[in-house]
């Protein structure tokens, strides 16, 4: 299948985010060995442990930017993997949407990690509404904060966030969105943990957040996101990395997109 390229140089999967349920999404992502949410899971869990220690007695709210069908929420709220989720949706290939939502809700009831709320934000309404209907998200914001300020209703939902996460949307979103999210509640700043593909520069985001009182750091290590979707995508990404002087040996040159993890917290840490 020919995969169009986004203006960032990455493959565009806009079509699957407009599907009424996640089956096409997981079929496509499983073919590409999509794994960044799974690699991110223990690191997000670490942030949640630290957040609970810093703010005892409060149930934390996680805001997932570019959440699509609630994949990060599903992984963090249940003992499952991306591959198992893909298999679950394959097994329900003939189920209608209502039945699929019921199956997801039952799965969540049977195997749920409590004491955390999940809010999603995405520009794709079908993906958001499915994730909410299936119970993965407690609430959601359908918005493009690159283009507009949040409405008052959206701002109230965004303001509930204690931890803001993402596993692939930086590049599609910039410091403009993250600044608007960070300032949703003037009384507090949420912690942030973003996995950012190496082709994208985090420095402008770090600078914008610093102006809001944040300190950002890059965690050691690199994390596989997925395999390249096409030879064209591979070449575009390798060219972009070469232009930045980034060595791709043993990483992107081997056929995978790689991300770094950036943590940003308000200073002093708010409790």
mmCIF file of C-alpha atoms in Angstrom:
data_model
loop_
_atom_site.group_PDB
_atom_site.id
_atom_site.type_symbol
_atom_site.label_atom_id
_atom_site.label_comp_id
_atom_site.label_asym_id
_atom_site.label_seq_id
_atom_site.Cartn_x
_atom_site.Cartn_y
_atom_site.Cartn_z
ATOM 1 C CA UNK A 1 0.000 0.000 0.000
ATOM 2 C CA UNK A 2 1.277 3.472 -0.899
ATOM 3 C CA UNK A 3 1.536 5.622 2.226
ATOM 4 C CA UNK A 4 1.349 9.418 1.801
ATOM 5 C CA UNK A 5 3.839 11.607 3.635
ATOM 6 C CA UNK A 6 2.939 14.281 6.136
ATOM 7 C CA UNK A 7 4.546 17.712 5.769
ATOM 8 C CA UNK A 8 6.910 16.701 8.614
ATOM 9 C CA UNK A 9 8.360 13.955 6.376
ATOM 10 C CA UNK A 10 6.732 11.146 8.365
ATOM 11 C CA UNK A 11 4.145 8.825 6.899
ATOM 12 C CA UNK A 12 0.602 10.142 7.265
ATOM 13 C CA UNK A 13 -2.014 7.852 8.805
ATOM 14 C CA UNK A 14 -4.796 10.437 8.913
ATOM 15 C CA UNK A 15 -7.224 8.037 7.247
ATOM 16 C CA UNK A 16 -7.172 5.466 10.043
ATOM 17 C CA UNK A 17 -7.814 8.075 12.751
ATOM 18 C CA UNK A 18 -11.096 8.869 11.029
ATOM 19 C CA UNK A 19 -12.331 5.267 11.342
ATOM 20 C CA UNK A 20 -15.203 4.741 13.803
ATOM 21 C CA UNK A 21 -13.212 2.146 15.790
ATOM 22 C CA UNK A 22 -9.546 1.112 16.270
ATOM 23 C CA UNK A 23 -9.433 -2.028 14.128
ATOM 24 C CA UNK A 24 -7.836 -0.400 11.066
ATOM 25 C CA UNK A 25 -5.442 1.519 13.318
ATOM 26 C CA UNK A 26 -4.152 -1.572 15.109
ATOM 27 C CA UNK A 27 -3.943 -3.610 11.904
ATOM 28 C CA UNK A 28 -1.738 -0.942 10.305
ATOM 29 C CA UNK A 29 0.372 -0.289 13.398
ATOM 30 C CA UNK A 30 0.862 -3.981 14.101
ATOM 31 C CA UNK A 31 2.271 -4.420 10.582
ATOM 32 C CA UNK A 32 4.852 -1.735 11.440
ATOM 33 C CA UNK A 33 5.795 -3.228 14.846
ATOM 34 C CA UNK A 34 4.539 -0.108 16.603
ATOM 35 C CA UNK A 35 5.920 -0.267 20.124
ATOM 36 C CA UNK A 36 6.587 3.172 21.609
ATOM 37 C CA UNK A 37 3.547 3.123 23.969
ATOM 38 C CA UNK A 38 4.731 -0.179 25.402
ATOM 39 C CA UNK A 39 8.305 1.085 25.892
ATOM 40 C CA UNK A 40 6.930 4.265 27.404
ATOM 41 C CA UNK A 41 4.630 2.477 29.861
ATOM 42 C CA UNK A 42 7.141 1.799 32.675
ATOM 43 C CA UNK A 43 8.552 5.318 32.369
ATOM 44 C CA UNK A 44 5.097 6.870 32.613
ATOM 45 C CA UNK A 45 4.388 4.582 35.580
ATOM 46 C CA UNK A 46 7.558 5.913 37.206
ATOM 47 C CA UNK A 47 6.332 9.488 36.722
ATOM 48 C CA UNK A 48 2.987 8.558 38.271
ATOM 49 C CA UNK A 49 4.705 7.009 41.309
ATOM 50 C CA UNK A 50 6.733 10.170 41.820
ATOM 51 C CA UNK A 51 3.664 12.335 41.314
ATOM 52 C CA UNK A 52 1.697 10.394 43.926
ATOM 53 C CA UNK A 53 4.606 10.767 46.368
ATOM 54 C CA UNK A 54 4.733 14.522 45.711
ATOM 55 C CA UNK A 55 0.961 14.933 45.952
ATOM 56 C CA UNK A 56 -0.239 12.301 48.446
ATOM 57 C CA UNK A 57 -3.922 11.596 48.765
ATOM 58 C CA UNK A 58 -4.804 12.868 45.288
ATOM 59 C CA UNK A 59 -5.837 10.735 42.334
ATOM 60 C CA UNK A 60 -3.669 11.971 39.443
ATOM 61 C CA UNK A 61 -5.084 12.913 36.065
ATOM 62 C CA UNK A 62 -3.031 12.082 32.968
ATOM 63 C CA UNK A 63 -3.539 14.124 29.800
ATOM 64 C CA UNK A 64 -2.433 12.226 26.691
ATOM 65 C CA UNK A 65 -1.758 14.537 23.740
ATOM 66 C CA UNK A 66 -2.399 12.964 20.349
ATOM 67 C CA UNK A 67 -4.082 10.085 22.140
ATOM 68 C CA UNK A 68 -5.885 8.666 19.069
ATOM 69 C CA UNK A 69 -7.925 5.642 20.261
ATOM 70 C CA UNK A 70 -6.629 5.837 23.833
ATOM 71 C CA UNK A 71 -3.711 3.438 23.377
ATOM 72 C CA UNK A 72 -1.574 4.826 26.201
ATOM 73 C CA UNK A 73 -4.561 4.848 28.534
ATOM 74 C CA UNK A 74 -5.417 1.246 27.639
ATOM 75 C CA UNK A 75 -1.852 0.117 28.299
ATOM 76 C CA UNK A 76 -1.478 2.043 31.549
ATOM 77 C CA UNK A 77 -4.874 1.040 32.914
ATOM 78 C CA UNK A 78 -4.599 -2.679 32.127
ATOM 79 C CA UNK A 79 -1.978 -5.413 32.105
ATOM 80 C CA UNK A 80 -1.735 -5.702 28.326
ATOM 81 C CA UNK A 81 0.576 -5.042 25.382
ATOM 82 C CA UNK A 82 0.212 -3.440 21.950
ATOM 83 C CA UNK A 83 0.377 -6.871 20.333
ATOM 84 C CA UNK A 84 -2.344 -8.222 22.624
ATOM 85 C CA UNK A 85 -4.560 -5.248 21.827
ATOM 86 C CA UNK A 86 -4.002 -5.835 18.110
ATOM 87 C CA UNK A 87 -4.982 -9.492 18.607
ATOM 88 C CA UNK A 88 -8.064 -8.469 20.571
ATOM 89 C CA UNK A 89 -9.264 -6.293 17.689
ATOM 90 C CA UNK A 90 -8.443 -9.011 15.131
ATOM 91 C CA UNK A 91 -10.555 -11.449 17.134
ATOM 92 C CA UNK A 92 -13.464 -9.009 16.905
ATOM 93 C CA UNK A 93 -13.172 -8.388 13.166
ATOM 94 C CA UNK A 94 -16.847 -9.214 12.604
ATOM 95 C CA UNK A 95 -18.217 -7.495 15.701
ATOM 96 C CA UNK A 96 -20.204 -4.312 15.190
ATOM 97 C CA UNK A 97 -19.087 -1.079 16.857
ATOM 98 C CA UNK A 98 -21.554 -1.388 19.739
ATOM 99 C CA UNK A 99 -20.380 -4.914 20.461
ATOM 100 C CA UNK A 100 -16.737 -3.854 20.206
ATOM 101 C CA UNK A 101 -17.258 -1.067 22.745
ATOM 102 C CA UNK A 102 -18.937 -3.556 25.074
ATOM 103 C CA UNK A 103 -15.992 -5.966 24.680
ATOM 104 C CA UNK A 104 -13.517 -3.191 25.478
ATOM 105 C CA UNK A 105 -15.484 -2.105 28.526
ATOM 106 C CA UNK A 106 -15.620 -5.691 29.782
ATOM 107 C CA UNK A 107 -11.875 -6.063 29.260
ATOM 108 C CA UNK A 108 -11.308 -2.866 31.225
ATOM 109 C CA UNK A 109 -13.565 -3.987 34.089
ATOM 110 C CA UNK A 110 -11.811 -7.347 34.345
ATOM 111 C CA UNK A 111 -8.268 -6.004 34.353
ATOM 112 C CA UNK A 112 -8.106 -2.395 35.489
ATOM 113 C CA UNK A 113 -5.414 -0.545 37.407
ATOM 114 C CA UNK A 114 -7.335 1.991 39.534
ATOM 115 C CA UNK A 115 -6.548 5.382 41.045
ATOM 116 C CA UNK A 116 -5.699 7.298 37.904
ATOM 117 C CA UNK A 117 -7.827 9.393 35.541
ATOM 118 C CA UNK A 118 -7.123 9.701 31.819
ATOM 119 C CA UNK A 119 -7.992 12.613 29.581
ATOM 120 C CA UNK A 120 -7.194 12.568 25.865
ATOM 121 C CA UNK A 121 -6.674 15.347 23.378
ATOM 122 C CA UNK A 122 -6.636 14.854 19.623
ATOM 123 C CA UNK A 123 -7.729 16.539 16.411
ATOM 124 C CA UNK A 124 -9.424 13.303 15.226
ATOM 125 C CA UNK A 125 -12.924 13.208 16.693
ATOM 126 C CA UNK A 126 -13.786 9.577 15.729
ATOM 127 C CA UNK A 127 -10.731 8.248 17.553
ATOM 128 C CA UNK A 128 -11.510 10.329 20.635
ATOM 129 C CA UNK A 129 -15.172 9.423 20.808
ATOM 130 C CA UNK A 130 -14.367 5.725 20.525
ATOM 131 C CA UNK A 131 -11.738 5.887 23.283
ATOM 132 C CA UNK A 132 -14.236 7.653 25.543
ATOM 133 C CA UNK A 133 -17.131 5.322 24.720
ATOM 134 C CA UNK A 134 -14.919 2.278 25.365
ATOM 135 C CA UNK A 135 -13.965 3.667 28.772
ATOM 136 C CA UNK A 136 -10.259 4.167 28.141
ATOM 137 C CA UNK A 137 -10.635 7.930 28.578
ATOM 138 C CA UNK A 138 -12.597 9.532 31.393
ATOM 139 C CA UNK A 139 -12.847 12.761 29.406
ATOM 140 C CA UNK A 140 -11.460 14.272 26.226
ATOM 141 C CA UNK A 141 -10.759 17.495 24.345
ATOM 142 C CA UNK A 142 -11.289 17.626 20.597
ATOM 143 C CA UNK A 143 -9.068 20.535 19.571
ATOM 144 C CA UNK A 144 -6.190 21.769 17.455
ATOM 145 C CA UNK A 145 -4.359 24.099 19.827
ATOM 146 C CA UNK A 146 -1.820 24.926 17.134
ATOM 147 C CA UNK A 147 -4.586 26.880 15.437
ATOM 148 C CA UNK A 148 -6.765 28.203 18.267
ATOM 149 C CA UNK A 149 -6.879 28.931 21.958
ATOM 150 C CA UNK A 150 -8.888 26.406 23.984
ATOM 151 C CA UNK A 151 -12.472 27.297 24.766
ATOM 152 C CA UNK A 152 -13.393 27.807 28.415
ATOM 153 C CA UNK A 153 -14.919 24.316 28.518
ATOM 154 C CA UNK A 154 -11.783 22.803 26.995
ATOM 155 C CA UNK A 155 -9.588 24.805 29.351
ATOM 156 C CA UNK A 156 -11.393 23.343 32.366
ATOM 157 C CA UNK A 157 -10.687 19.805 31.165
ATOM 158 C CA UNK A 158 -7.061 20.592 30.355
ATOM 159 C CA UNK A 159 -6.634 22.250 33.751
ATOM 160 C CA UNK A 160 -7.370 18.924 35.481
ATOM 161 C CA UNK A 161 -4.074 17.457 34.214
ATOM 162 C CA UNK A 162 -1.349 16.575 36.688
ATOM 163 C CA UNK A 163 0.831 14.781 34.127
ATOM 164 C CA UNK A 164 0.901 15.530 30.390
ATOM 165 C CA UNK A 165 2.265 12.754 28.163
ATOM 166 C CA UNK A 166 2.797 12.062 24.472
ATOM 167 C CA UNK A 167 4.366 9.284 22.429
ATOM 168 C CA UNK A 168 4.586 10.721 18.952
ATOM 169 C CA UNK A 169 2.640 13.924 18.454
ATOM 170 C CA UNK A 170 5.494 16.408 19.027
ATOM 171 C CA UNK A 171 6.347 17.559 15.539
ATOM 172 C CA UNK A 172 2.682 17.734 14.652
ATOM 173 C CA UNK A 173 2.282 19.964 17.696
ATOM 174 C CA UNK A 174 4.793 22.574 18.840
ATOM 175 C CA UNK A 175 5.530 24.818 21.802
ATOM 176 C CA UNK A 176 2.320 26.690 20.957
ATOM 177 C CA UNK A 177 0.107 23.764 21.990
ATOM 178 C CA UNK A 178 2.217 22.830 25.009
ATOM 179 C CA UNK A 179 2.258 26.406 26.273
ATOM 180 C CA UNK A 180 -1.527 26.573 26.044
ATOM 181 C CA UNK A 181 -1.865 23.262 27.882
ATOM 182 C CA UNK A 182 0.620 24.304 30.582
ATOM 183 C CA UNK A 183 -1.292 27.538 31.237
ATOM 184 C CA UNK A 184 -4.778 26.010 31.357
ATOM 185 C CA UNK A 185 -4.817 26.405 35.145
ATOM 186 C CA UNK A 186 -3.052 29.588 36.316
ATOM 187 C CA UNK A 187 -2.724 28.124 39.822
ATOM 188 C CA UNK A 188 -0.595 25.113 38.907
ATOM 189 C CA UNK A 189 1.608 23.647 36.203
ATOM 190 C CA UNK A 190 1.365 19.957 35.218
ATOM 191 C CA UNK A 191 4.405 17.708 34.943
ATOM 192 C CA UNK A 192 5.253 16.603 31.395
ATOM 193 C CA UNK A 193 6.816 13.534 29.773
ATOM 194 C CA UNK A 194 7.177 13.561 25.990
ATOM 195 C CA UNK A 195 8.692 10.976 23.648
ATOM 196 C CA UNK A 196 10.013 13.005 20.725
ATOM 197 C CA UNK A 197 11.296 11.564 17.456
ATOM 198 C CA UNK A 198 14.933 12.457 16.860
ATOM 199 C CA UNK A 199 14.036 14.289 13.653
ATOM 200 C CA UNK A 200 12.251 16.954 15.749
ATOM 201 C CA UNK A 201 13.932 19.599 17.894
ATOM 202 C CA UNK A 202 12.718 19.854 21.498
ATOM 203 C CA UNK A 203 14.715 23.037 22.223
ATOM 204 C CA UNK A 204 11.959 25.504 21.211
ATOM 205 C CA UNK A 205 9.527 23.657 23.498
ATOM 206 C CA UNK A 206 12.043 23.608 26.355
ATOM 207 C CA UNK A 207 12.612 27.349 25.935
ATOM 208 C CA UNK A 208 8.880 28.108 25.954
ATOM 209 C CA UNK A 209 8.340 25.934 29.016
ATOM 210 C CA UNK A 210 11.337 27.532 30.767
ATOM 211 C CA UNK A 211 9.636 30.901 30.388
ATOM 212 C CA UNK A 212 6.714 29.368 32.297
ATOM 213 C CA UNK A 213 8.946 28.154 35.122
ATOM 214 C CA UNK A 214 9.788 24.649 33.915
ATOM 215 C CA UNK A 215 13.052 22.771 33.916
ATOM 216 C CA UNK A 216 13.444 20.165 31.171
ATOM 217 C CA UNK A 217 15.848 17.263 30.902
ATOM 218 C CA UNK A 218 16.487 14.520 28.381
ATOM 219 C CA UNK A 219 16.498 11.042 29.868
ATOM 220 C CA UNK A 220 19.254 8.642 28.753
ATOM 221 C CA UNK A 221 18.475 6.159 26.018
ATOM 222 C CA UNK A 222 16.634 5.992 22.727
ATOM 223 C CA UNK A 223 13.320 4.291 22.119
ATOM 224 C CA UNK A 224 12.018 2.544 19.008
ATOM 225 C CA UNK A 225 8.728 3.935 17.790
ATOM 226 C CA UNK A 226 7.935 1.779 14.737
ATOM 227 C CA UNK A 227 9.385 0.548 11.483
ATOM 228 C CA UNK A 228 9.397 2.884 8.508
ATOM 229 C CA UNK A 229 6.172 2.674 6.538
ATOM 230 C CA UNK A 230 7.887 3.022 3.145
ATOM 231 C CA UNK A 231 11.246 3.511 1.468
ATOM 232 C CA UNK A 232 10.222 7.102 0.801
ATOM 233 C CA UNK A 233 9.554 7.779 4.485
ATOM 234 C CA UNK A 234 12.876 6.169 5.408
ATOM 235 C CA UNK A 235 14.784 8.386 2.992
ATOM 236 C CA UNK A 236 12.984 11.543 4.076
ATOM 237 C CA UNK A 237 13.718 10.876 7.746
ATOM 238 C CA UNK A 238 17.346 9.918 7.138
ATOM 239 C CA UNK A 239 17.811 13.103 5.100
ATOM 240 C CA UNK A 240 16.255 15.216 7.852
ATOM 241 C CA UNK A 241 18.480 13.647 10.500
ATOM 242 C CA UNK A 242 21.589 14.035 8.347
ATOM 243 C CA UNK A 243 20.768 17.732 7.887
ATOM 244 C CA UNK A 244 20.770 18.070 11.684
ATOM 245 C CA UNK A 245 24.087 16.240 11.971
ATOM 246 C CA UNK A 246 22.539 13.285 13.806
ATOM 247 C CA UNK A 247 24.280 9.928 13.410
ATOM 248 C CA UNK A 248 21.728 7.267 12.446
ATOM 249 C CA UNK A 249 24.124 4.293 12.553
ATOM 250 C CA UNK A 250 22.545 1.329 14.388
ATOM 251 C CA UNK A 251 19.336 3.301 14.774
ATOM 252 C CA UNK A 252 17.218 4.855 11.996
ATOM 253 C CA UNK A 253 19.586 3.433 9.387
ATOM 254 C CA UNK A 254 18.402 -0.015 10.517
ATOM 255 C CA UNK A 255 14.815 0.753 9.546
ATOM 256 C CA UNK A 256 13.239 2.178 12.703
ATOM 257 C CA UNK A 257 12.058 5.557 13.898
ATOM 258 C CA UNK A 258 13.674 6.432 17.244
ATOM 259 C CA UNK A 259 12.568 8.833 19.964
ATOM 260 C CA UNK A 260 14.115 10.523 22.988
ATOM 261 C CA UNK A 261 12.294 11.101 26.274
ATOM 262 C CA UNK A 262 12.086 14.635 27.653
ATOM 263 C CA UNK A 263 10.815 15.349 31.158
ATOM 264 C CA UNK A 264 9.647 18.835 32.123
ATOM 265 C CA UNK A 265 8.615 19.892 35.601
ATOM 266 C CA UNK A 266 7.745 23.233 37.144
ATOM 267 C CA UNK A 267 10.431 24.585 39.465
ATOM 268 C CA UNK A 268 10.097 24.455 42.348
ATOM 269 C CA UNK A 269 8.036 21.252 42.015
ATOM 270 C CA UNK A 270 4.479 22.082 42.957
ATOM 271 C CA UNK A 271 2.615 19.834 45.404
#
